[in-house]
Coordinates of N, CA and C in Angstrom, one line a residue:
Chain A
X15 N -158.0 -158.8 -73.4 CA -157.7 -160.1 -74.0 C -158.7 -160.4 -75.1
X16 N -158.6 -161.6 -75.6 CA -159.0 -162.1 -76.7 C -160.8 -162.4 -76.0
X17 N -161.6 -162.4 -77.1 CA -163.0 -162.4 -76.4 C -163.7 -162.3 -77.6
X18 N -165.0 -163.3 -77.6 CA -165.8 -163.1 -78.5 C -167.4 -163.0 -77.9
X19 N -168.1 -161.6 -79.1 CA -169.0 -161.3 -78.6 C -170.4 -162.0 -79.5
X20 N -171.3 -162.4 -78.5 CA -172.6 -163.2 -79.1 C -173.6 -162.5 -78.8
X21 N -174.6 -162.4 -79.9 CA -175.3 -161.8 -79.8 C -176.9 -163.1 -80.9
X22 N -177.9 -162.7 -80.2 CA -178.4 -161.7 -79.4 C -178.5 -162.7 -78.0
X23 N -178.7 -162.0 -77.0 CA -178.6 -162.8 -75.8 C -179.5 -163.6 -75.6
X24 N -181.2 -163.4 -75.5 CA -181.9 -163.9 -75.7 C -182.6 -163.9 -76.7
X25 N -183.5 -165.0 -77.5 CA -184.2 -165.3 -78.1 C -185.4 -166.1 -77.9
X26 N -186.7 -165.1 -78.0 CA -188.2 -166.1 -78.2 C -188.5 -166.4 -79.3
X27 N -188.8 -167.8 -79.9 CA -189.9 -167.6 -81.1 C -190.6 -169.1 -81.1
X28 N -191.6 -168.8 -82.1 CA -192.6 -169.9 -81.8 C -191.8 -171.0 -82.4
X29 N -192.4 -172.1 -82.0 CA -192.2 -173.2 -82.9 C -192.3 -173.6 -84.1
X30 N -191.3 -174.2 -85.3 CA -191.3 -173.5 -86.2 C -191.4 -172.6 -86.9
X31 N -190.4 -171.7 -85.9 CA -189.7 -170.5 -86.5 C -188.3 -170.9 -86.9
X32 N -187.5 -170.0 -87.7 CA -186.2 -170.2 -87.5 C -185.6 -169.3 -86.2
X33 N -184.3 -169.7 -86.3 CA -183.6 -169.1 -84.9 C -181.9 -168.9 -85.6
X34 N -181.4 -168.1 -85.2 CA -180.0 -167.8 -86.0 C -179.1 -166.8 -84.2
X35 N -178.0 -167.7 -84.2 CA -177.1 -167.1 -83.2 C -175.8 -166.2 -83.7
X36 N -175.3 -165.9 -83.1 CA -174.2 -164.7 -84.3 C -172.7 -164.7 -83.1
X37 N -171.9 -165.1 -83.3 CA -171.1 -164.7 -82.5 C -169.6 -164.0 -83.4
X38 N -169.1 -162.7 -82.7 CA -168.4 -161.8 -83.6 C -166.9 -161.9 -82.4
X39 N -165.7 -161.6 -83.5 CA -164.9 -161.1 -82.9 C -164.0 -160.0 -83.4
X40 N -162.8 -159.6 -82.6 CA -162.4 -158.3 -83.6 C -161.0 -158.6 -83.6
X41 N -160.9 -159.6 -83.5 CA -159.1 -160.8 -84.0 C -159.6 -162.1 -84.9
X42 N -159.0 -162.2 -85.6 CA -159.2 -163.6 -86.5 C -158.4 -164.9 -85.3
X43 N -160.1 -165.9 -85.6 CA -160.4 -166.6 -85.1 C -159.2 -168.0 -86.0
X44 N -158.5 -168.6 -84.7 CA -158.0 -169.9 -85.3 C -159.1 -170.9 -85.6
X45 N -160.0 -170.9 -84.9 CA -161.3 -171.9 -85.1 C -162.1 -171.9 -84.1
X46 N -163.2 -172.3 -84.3 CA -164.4 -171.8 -83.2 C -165.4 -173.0 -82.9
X47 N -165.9 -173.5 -82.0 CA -166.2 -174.3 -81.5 C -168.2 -173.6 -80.8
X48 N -168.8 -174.7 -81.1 CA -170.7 -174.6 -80.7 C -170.6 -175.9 -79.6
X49 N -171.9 -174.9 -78.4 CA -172.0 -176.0 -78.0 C -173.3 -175.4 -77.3
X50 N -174.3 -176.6 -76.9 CA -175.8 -176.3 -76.4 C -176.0 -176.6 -75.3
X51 N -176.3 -175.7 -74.2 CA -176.8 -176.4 -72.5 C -178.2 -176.2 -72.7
X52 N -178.9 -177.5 -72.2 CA -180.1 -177.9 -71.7 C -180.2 -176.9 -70.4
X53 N -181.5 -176.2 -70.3 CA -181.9 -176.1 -69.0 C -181.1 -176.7 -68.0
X54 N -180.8 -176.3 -66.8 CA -180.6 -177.4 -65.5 C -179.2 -178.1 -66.1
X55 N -179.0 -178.3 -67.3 CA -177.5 -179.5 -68.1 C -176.6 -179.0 -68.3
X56 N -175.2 -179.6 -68.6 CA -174.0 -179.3 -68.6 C -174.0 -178.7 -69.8
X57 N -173.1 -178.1 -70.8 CA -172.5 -177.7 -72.0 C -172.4 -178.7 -72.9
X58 N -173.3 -179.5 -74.0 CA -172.7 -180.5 -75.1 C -172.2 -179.5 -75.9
X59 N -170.8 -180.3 -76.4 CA -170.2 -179.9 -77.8 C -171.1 -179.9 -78.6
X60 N -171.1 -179.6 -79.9 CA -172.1 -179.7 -81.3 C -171.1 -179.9 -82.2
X61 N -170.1 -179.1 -82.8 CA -169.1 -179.2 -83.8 C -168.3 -177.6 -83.7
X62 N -167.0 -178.1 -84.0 CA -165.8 -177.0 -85.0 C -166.0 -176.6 -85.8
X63 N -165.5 -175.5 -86.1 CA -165.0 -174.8 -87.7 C -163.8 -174.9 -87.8
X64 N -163.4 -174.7 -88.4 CA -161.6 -174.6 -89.1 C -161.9 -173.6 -89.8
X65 N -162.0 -174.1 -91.2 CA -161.9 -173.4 -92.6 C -163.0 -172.3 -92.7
X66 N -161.9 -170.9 -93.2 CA -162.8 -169.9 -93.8 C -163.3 -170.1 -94.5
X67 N -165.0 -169.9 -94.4 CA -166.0 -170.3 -95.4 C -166.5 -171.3 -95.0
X68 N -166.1 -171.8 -93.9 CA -166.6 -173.2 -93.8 C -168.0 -173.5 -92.9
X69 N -169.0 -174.3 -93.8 CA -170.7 -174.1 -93.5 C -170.8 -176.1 -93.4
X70 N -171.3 -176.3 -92.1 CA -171.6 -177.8 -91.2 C -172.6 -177.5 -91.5
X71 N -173.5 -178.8 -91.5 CA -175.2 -178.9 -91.2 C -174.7 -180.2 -90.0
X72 N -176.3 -179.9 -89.5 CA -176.2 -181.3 -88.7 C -178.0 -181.3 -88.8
X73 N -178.4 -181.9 -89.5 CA -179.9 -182.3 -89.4 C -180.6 -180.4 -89.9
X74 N -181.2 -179.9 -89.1 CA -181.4 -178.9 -89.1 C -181.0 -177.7 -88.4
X75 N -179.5 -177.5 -88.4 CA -178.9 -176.7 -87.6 C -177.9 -176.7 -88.1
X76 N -177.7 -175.4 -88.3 CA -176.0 -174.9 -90.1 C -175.3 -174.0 -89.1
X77 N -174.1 -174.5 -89.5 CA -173.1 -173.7 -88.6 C -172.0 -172.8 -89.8
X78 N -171.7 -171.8 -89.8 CA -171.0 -171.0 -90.5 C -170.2 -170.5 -90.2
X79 N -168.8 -170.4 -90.6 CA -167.5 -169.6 -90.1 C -167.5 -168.6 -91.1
X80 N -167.2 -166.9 -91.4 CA -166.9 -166.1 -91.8 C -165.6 -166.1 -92.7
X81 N -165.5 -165.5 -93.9 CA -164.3 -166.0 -94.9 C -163.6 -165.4 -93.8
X82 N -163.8 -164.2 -93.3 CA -162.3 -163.4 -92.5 C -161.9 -164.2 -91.2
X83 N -162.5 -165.4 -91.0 CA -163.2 -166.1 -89.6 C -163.1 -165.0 -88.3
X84 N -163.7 -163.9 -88.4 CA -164.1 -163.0 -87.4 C -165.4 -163.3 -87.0
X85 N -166.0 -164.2 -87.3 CA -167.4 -164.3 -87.2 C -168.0 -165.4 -87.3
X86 N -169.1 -166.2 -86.9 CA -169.6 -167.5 -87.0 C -171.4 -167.4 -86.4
X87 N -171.8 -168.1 -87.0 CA -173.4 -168.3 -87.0 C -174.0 -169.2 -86.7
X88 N -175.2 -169.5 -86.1 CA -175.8 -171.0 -85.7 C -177.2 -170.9 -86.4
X89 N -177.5 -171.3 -87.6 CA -178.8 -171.3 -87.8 C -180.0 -172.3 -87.4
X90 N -181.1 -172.1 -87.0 CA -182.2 -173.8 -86.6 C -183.1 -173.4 -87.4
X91 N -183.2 -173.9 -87.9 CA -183.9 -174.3 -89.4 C -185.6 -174.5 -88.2
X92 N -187.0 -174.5 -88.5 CA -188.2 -174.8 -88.1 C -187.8 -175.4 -86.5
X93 N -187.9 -174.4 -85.6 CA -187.5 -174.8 -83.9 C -188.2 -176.1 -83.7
X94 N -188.0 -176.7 -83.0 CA -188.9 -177.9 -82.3 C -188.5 -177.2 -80.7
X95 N -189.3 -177.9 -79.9 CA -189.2 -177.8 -78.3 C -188.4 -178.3 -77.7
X96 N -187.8 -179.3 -78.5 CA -186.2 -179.9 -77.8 C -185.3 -178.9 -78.0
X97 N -185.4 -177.9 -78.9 CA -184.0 -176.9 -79.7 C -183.9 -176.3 -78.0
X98 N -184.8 -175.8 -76.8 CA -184.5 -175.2 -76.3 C -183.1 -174.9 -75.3
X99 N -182.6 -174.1 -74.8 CA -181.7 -174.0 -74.3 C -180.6 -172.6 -74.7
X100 N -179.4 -172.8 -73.8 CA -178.7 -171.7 -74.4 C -177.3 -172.7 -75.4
X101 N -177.2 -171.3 -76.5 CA -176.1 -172.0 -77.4 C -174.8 -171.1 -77.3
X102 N -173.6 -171.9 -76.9 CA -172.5 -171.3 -76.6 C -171.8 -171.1 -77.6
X103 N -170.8 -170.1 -78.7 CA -169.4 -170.2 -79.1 C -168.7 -170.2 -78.2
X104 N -167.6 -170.9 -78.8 CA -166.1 -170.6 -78.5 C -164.7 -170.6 -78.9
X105 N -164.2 -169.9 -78.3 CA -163.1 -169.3 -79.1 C -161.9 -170.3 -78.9
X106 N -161.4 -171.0 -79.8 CA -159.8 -171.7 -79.4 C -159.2 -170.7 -79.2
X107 N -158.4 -170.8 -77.7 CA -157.1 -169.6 -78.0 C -155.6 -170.9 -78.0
X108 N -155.4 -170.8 -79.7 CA -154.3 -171.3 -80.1 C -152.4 -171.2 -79.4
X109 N -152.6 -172.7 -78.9 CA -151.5 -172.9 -78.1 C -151.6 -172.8 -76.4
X110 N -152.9 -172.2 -76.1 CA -153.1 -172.0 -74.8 C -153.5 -172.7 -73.9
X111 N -154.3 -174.1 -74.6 CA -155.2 -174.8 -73.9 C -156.3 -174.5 -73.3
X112 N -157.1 -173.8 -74.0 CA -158.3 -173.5 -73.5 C -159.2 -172.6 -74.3
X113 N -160.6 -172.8 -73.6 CA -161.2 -172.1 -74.7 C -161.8 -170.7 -74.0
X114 N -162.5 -169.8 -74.8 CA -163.1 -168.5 -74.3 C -164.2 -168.6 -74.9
X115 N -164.9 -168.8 -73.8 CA -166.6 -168.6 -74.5 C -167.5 -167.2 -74.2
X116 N -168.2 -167.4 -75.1 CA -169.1 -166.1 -75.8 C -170.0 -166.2 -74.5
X117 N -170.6 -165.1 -74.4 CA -171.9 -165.3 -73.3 C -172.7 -165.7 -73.5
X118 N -173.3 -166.3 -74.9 CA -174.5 -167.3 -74.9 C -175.7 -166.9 -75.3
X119 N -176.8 -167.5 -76.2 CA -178.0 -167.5 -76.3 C -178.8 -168.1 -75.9
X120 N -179.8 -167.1 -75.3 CA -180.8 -168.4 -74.8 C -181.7 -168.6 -75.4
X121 N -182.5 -169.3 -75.7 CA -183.6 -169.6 -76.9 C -184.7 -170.1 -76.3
X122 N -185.5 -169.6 -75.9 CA -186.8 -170.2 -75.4 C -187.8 -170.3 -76.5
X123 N -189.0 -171.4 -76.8 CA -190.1 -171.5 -77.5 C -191.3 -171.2 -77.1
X124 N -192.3 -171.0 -78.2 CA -193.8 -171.1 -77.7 C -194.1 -172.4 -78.2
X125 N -194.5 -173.2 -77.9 CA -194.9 -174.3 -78.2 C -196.4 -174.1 -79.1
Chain B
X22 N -164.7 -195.9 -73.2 CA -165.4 -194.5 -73.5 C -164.9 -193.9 -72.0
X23 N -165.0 -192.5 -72.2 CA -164.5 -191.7 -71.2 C -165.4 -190.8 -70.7
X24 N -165.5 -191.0 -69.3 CA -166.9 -190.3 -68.6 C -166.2 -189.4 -66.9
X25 N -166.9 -188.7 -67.2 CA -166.8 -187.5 -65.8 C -167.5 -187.2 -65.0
X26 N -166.8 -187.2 -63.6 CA -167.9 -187.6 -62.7 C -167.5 -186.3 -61.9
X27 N -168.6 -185.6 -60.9 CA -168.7 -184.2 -60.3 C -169.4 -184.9 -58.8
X28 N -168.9 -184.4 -57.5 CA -169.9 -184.5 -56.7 C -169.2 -183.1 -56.1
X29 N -170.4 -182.9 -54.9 CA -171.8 -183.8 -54.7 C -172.7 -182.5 -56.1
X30 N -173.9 -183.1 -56.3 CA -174.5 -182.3 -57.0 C -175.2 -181.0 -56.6
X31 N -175.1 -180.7 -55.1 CA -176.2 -179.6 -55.2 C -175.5 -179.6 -53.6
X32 N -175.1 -178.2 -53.1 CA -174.5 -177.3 -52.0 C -175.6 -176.7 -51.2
X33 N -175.4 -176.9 -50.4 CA -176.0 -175.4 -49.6 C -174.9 -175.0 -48.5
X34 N -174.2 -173.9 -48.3 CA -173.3 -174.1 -47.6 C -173.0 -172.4 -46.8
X35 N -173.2 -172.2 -45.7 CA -173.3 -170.8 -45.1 C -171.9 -170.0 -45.5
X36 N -171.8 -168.9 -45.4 CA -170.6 -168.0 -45.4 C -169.7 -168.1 -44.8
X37 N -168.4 -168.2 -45.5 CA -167.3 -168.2 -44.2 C -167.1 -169.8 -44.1
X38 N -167.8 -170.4 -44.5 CA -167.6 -172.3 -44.3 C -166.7 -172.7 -45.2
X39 N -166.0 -173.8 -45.1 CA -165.1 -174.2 -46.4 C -165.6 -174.6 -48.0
X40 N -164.8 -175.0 -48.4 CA -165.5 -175.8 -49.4 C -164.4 -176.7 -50.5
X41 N -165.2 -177.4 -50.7 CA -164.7 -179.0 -51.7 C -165.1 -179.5 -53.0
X42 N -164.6 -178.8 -54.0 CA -165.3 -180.1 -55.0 C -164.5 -180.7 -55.6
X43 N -164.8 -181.7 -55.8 CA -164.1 -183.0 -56.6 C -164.7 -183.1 -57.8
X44 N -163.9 -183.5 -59.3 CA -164.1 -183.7 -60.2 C -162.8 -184.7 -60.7
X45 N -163.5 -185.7 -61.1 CA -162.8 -187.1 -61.5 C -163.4 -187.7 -62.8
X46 N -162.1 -187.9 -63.8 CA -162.4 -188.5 -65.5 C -161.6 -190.1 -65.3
X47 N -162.7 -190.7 -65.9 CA -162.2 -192.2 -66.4 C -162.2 -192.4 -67.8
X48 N -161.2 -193.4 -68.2 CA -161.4 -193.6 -69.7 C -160.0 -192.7 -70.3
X49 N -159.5 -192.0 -69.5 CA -158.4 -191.3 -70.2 C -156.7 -190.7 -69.6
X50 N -156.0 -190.5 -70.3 CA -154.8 -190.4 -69.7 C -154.0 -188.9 -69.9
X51 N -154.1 -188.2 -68.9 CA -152.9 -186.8 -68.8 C -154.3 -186.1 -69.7
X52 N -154.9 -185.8 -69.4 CA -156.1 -184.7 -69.8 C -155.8 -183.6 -69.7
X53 N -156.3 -182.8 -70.3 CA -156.2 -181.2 -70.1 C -157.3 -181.1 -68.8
X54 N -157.7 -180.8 -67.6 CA -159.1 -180.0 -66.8 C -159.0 -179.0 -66.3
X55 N -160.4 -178.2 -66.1 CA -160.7 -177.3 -66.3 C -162.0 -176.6 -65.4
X56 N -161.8 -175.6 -64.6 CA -163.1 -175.5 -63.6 C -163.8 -174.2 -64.3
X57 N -165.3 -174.3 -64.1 CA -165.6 -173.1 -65.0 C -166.9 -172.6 -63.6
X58 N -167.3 -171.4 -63.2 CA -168.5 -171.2 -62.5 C -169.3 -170.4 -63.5
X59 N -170.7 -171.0 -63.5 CA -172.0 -170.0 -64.4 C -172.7 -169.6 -63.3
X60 N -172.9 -168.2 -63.6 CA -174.0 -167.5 -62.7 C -175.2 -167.8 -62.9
X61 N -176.0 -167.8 -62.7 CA -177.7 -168.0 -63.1 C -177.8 -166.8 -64.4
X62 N -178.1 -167.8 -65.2 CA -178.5 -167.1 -66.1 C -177.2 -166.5 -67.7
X63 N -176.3 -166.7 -66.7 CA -175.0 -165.9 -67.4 C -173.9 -166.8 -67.9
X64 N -173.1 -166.7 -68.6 CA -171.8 -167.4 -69.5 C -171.1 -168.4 -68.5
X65 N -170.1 -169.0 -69.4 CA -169.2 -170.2 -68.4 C -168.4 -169.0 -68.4
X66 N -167.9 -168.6 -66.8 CA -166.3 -168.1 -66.3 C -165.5 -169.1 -66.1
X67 N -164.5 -169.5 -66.7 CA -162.6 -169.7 -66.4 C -162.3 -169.6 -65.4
X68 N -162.5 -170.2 -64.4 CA -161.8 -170.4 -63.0 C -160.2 -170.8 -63.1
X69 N -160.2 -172.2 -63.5 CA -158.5 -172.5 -63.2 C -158.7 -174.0 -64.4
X70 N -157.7 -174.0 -64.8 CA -157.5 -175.3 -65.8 C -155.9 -175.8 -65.7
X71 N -155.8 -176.9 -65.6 CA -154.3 -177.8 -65.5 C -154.1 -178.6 -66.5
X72 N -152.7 -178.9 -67.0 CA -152.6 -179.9 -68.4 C -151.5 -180.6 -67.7
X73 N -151.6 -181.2 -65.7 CA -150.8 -181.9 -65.9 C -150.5 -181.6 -64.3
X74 N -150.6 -182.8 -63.7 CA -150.3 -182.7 -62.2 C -149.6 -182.1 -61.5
X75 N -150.2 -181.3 -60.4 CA -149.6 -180.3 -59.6 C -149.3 -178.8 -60.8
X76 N -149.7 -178.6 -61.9 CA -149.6 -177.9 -62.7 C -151.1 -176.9 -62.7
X77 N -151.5 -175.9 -62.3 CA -152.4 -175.0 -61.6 C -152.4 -173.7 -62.6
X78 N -153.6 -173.1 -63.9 CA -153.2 -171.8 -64.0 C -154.4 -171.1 -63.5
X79 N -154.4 -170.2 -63.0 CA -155.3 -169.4 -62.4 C -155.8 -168.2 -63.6
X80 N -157.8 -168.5 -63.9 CA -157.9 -167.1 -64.8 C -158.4 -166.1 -63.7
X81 N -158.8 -166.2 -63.0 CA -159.7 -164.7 -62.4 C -159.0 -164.9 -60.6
X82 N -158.4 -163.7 -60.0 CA -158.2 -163.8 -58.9 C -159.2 -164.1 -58.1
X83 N -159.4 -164.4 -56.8 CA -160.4 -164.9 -56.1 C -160.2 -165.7 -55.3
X84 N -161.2 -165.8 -53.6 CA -160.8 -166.8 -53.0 C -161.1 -168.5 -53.0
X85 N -160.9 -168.5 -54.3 CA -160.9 -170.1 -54.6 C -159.5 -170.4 -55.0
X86 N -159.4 -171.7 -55.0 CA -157.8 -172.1 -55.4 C -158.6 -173.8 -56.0
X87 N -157.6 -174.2 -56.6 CA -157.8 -175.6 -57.1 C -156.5 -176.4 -57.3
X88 N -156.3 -177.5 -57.5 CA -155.4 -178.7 -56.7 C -156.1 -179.7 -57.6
X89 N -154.5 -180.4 -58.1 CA -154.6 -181.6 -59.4 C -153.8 -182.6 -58.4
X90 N -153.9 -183.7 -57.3 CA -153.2 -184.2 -57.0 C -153.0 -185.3 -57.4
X91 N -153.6 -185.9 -58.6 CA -153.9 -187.4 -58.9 C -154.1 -186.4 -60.7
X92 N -153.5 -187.5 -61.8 CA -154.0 -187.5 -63.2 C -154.9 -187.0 -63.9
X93 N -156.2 -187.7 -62.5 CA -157.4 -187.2 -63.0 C -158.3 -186.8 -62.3
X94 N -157.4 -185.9 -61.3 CA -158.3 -185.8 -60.0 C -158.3 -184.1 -60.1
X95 N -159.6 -183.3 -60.0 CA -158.9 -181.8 -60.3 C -160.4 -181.5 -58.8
X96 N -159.3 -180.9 -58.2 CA -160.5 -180.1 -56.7 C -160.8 -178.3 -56.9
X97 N -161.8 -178.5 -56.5 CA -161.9 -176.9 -56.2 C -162.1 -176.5 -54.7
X98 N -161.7 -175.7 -54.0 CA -161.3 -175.3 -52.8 C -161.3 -174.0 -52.0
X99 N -162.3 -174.0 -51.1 CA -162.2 -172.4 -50.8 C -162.1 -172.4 -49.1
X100 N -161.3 -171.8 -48.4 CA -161.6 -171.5 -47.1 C -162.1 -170.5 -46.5
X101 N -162.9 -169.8 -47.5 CA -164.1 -169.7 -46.4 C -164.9 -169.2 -47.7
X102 N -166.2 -169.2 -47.7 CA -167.1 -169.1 -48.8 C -167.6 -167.3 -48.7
X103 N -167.8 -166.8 -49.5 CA -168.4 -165.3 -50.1 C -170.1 -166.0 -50.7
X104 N -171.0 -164.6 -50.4 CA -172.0 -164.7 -51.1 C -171.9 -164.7 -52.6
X105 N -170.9 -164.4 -53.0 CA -170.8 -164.2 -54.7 C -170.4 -165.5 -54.8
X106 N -169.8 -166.4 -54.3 CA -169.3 -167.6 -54.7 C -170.6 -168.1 -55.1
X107 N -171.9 -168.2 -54.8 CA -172.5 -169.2 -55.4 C -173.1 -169.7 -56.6
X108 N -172.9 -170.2 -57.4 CA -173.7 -170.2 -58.4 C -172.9 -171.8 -59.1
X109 N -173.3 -172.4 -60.4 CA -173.3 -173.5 -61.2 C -171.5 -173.7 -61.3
X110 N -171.1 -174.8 -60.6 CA -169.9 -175.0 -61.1 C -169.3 -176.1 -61.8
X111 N -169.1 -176.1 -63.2 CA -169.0 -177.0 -64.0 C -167.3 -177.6 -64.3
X112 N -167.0 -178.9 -64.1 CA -165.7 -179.1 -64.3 C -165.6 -179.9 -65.6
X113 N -164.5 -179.6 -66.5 CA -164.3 -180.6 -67.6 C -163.3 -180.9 -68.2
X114 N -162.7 -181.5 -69.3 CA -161.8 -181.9 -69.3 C -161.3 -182.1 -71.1
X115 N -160.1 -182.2 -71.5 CA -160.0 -182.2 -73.0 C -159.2 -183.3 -73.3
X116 N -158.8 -183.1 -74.5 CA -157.5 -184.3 -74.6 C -156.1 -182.8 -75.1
X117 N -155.1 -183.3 -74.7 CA -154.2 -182.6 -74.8 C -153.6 -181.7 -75.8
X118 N -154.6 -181.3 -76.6 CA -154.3 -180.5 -77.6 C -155.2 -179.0 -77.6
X119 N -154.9 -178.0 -78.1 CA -155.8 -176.5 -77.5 C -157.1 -176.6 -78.4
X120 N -156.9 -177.9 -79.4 CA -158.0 -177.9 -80.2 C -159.2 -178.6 -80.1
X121 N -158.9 -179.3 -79.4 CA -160.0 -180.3 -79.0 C -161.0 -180.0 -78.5
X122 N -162.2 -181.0 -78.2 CA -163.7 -180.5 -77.4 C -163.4 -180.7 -76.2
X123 N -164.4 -179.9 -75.2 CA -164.2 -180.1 -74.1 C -165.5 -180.8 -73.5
X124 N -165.6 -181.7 -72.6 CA -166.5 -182.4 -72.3 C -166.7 -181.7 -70.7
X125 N -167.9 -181.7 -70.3 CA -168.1 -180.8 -69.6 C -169.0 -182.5 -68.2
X126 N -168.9 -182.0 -67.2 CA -169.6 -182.5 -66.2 C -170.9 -182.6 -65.7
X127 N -171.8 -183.3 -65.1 CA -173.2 -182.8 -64.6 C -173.0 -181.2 -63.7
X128 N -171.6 -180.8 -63.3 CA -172.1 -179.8 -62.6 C -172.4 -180.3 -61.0
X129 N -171.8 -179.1 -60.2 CA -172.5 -178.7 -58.7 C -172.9 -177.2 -58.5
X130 N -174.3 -177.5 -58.3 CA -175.0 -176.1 -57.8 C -174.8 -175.9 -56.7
X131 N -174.1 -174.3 -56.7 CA -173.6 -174.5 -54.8 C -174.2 -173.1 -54.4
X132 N -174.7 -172.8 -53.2 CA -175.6 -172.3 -52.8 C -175.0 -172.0 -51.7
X133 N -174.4 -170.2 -51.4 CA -173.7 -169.6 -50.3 C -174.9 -168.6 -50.0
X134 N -175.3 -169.1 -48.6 CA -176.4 -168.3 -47.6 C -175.5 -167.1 -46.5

């Protein structure tokens, strides 16, 4: 089945560093969906993609869909200690009602 | 505003014992829901999601089953528990379109001894 792969699983880096998540697939994506769990916390949404080519900021955190949309990116701009946690894609599977998520990054800091 | 509620928060429950969770949304009408279990450490798995009472799809075989008997009522259910069963179980819910976010629950950590 349909499935998208994230990479890299984990990630350490100091505090302000950058941090960049990558999630690939090998079917074109109808649109793809971020989302961050806290330690111990549930999965928050973050934002969508749609459009091929299409690049979100939210504060310091750029999200990128691939023109081919086989691909999508999470960049964090200078980590803070709140960034930490793991960051999910996911995959809309169109018409199905539901999503397929990537296995996740985890991101831990050095303070 | 529309909020989701999970109990109980945190299982301990021996092998072979039943099991129960409830997951209940206010604030909204004919939701998409959806049961997901995370291992320690590892991805959300697709348990079972419904877009509509008494309406059940099943992703991964297994001895869990789940039950929409109310709008916004979605249970998870096992008669008898496995050591693999335990781990983070997150229930949540969308609005009726495949596109939408999904809002996810505090979660029950359940814990098979």
């Amino acid at each position: 089945g349909q499935q998208v792969m994230q990479i890299p699983q984990y990630q350490h880096v100091q505090e302000g560093e950058d941090f960049t998540t990558y999630c690939n697939s090998s079917t074109t994506l109808s649109n793809i969906q971020w989302y961050k769990q806290r330690p111990g916390g549930h999965p928050v949404f973050l934002i969508q993609l749609v459009k091929s080519g299409e690049v979100k900021k939210q504060k310091r955190l750029t999200f990128q869909f691939g023109e081919a949309k086989k691909n999508s990116s999470l960049h964090i701009t200078a980590t803070q200690t709140t960034d930490v946690g793991t960051y999910f894609c996911a995959e809309v599977l169109q018409g199905a009602q539901k999503l397929v998520f990537g296995q996740g990054t985890r991101l831990t800091i050095n303070p | 505003s529309q909020t989701i509620h999970q109990w109980p928060a945190t299982l301990v429950q021996p092998v072979g014992s039943p099991l129960s969770l409830e997951c209940t949304v206010e604030g909204t009408s004919n939701p998409n829901l959806y049961w997901y279990r995370q291992a320690a450490g590892r991805g959300l798995q697709l348990l079972f999601y419904s877009v509509g009472i008494g309406q059940i799809s099943s992703e991964v075989p297994q001895n869990l089953s789940a039950s929409r008997p109310q709008d916004r009522q979605f249970i998870l259910s096992s008669k008898k528990l496995l050591l693999s069963d335990s781990g983070f179980y997150l229930c949540a819910w969308s609005r009726t379109t495949s596109t939408d976010t999904q809002y996810f629950g505090p979660g029950t950590r359940l814990t098979v001894l």
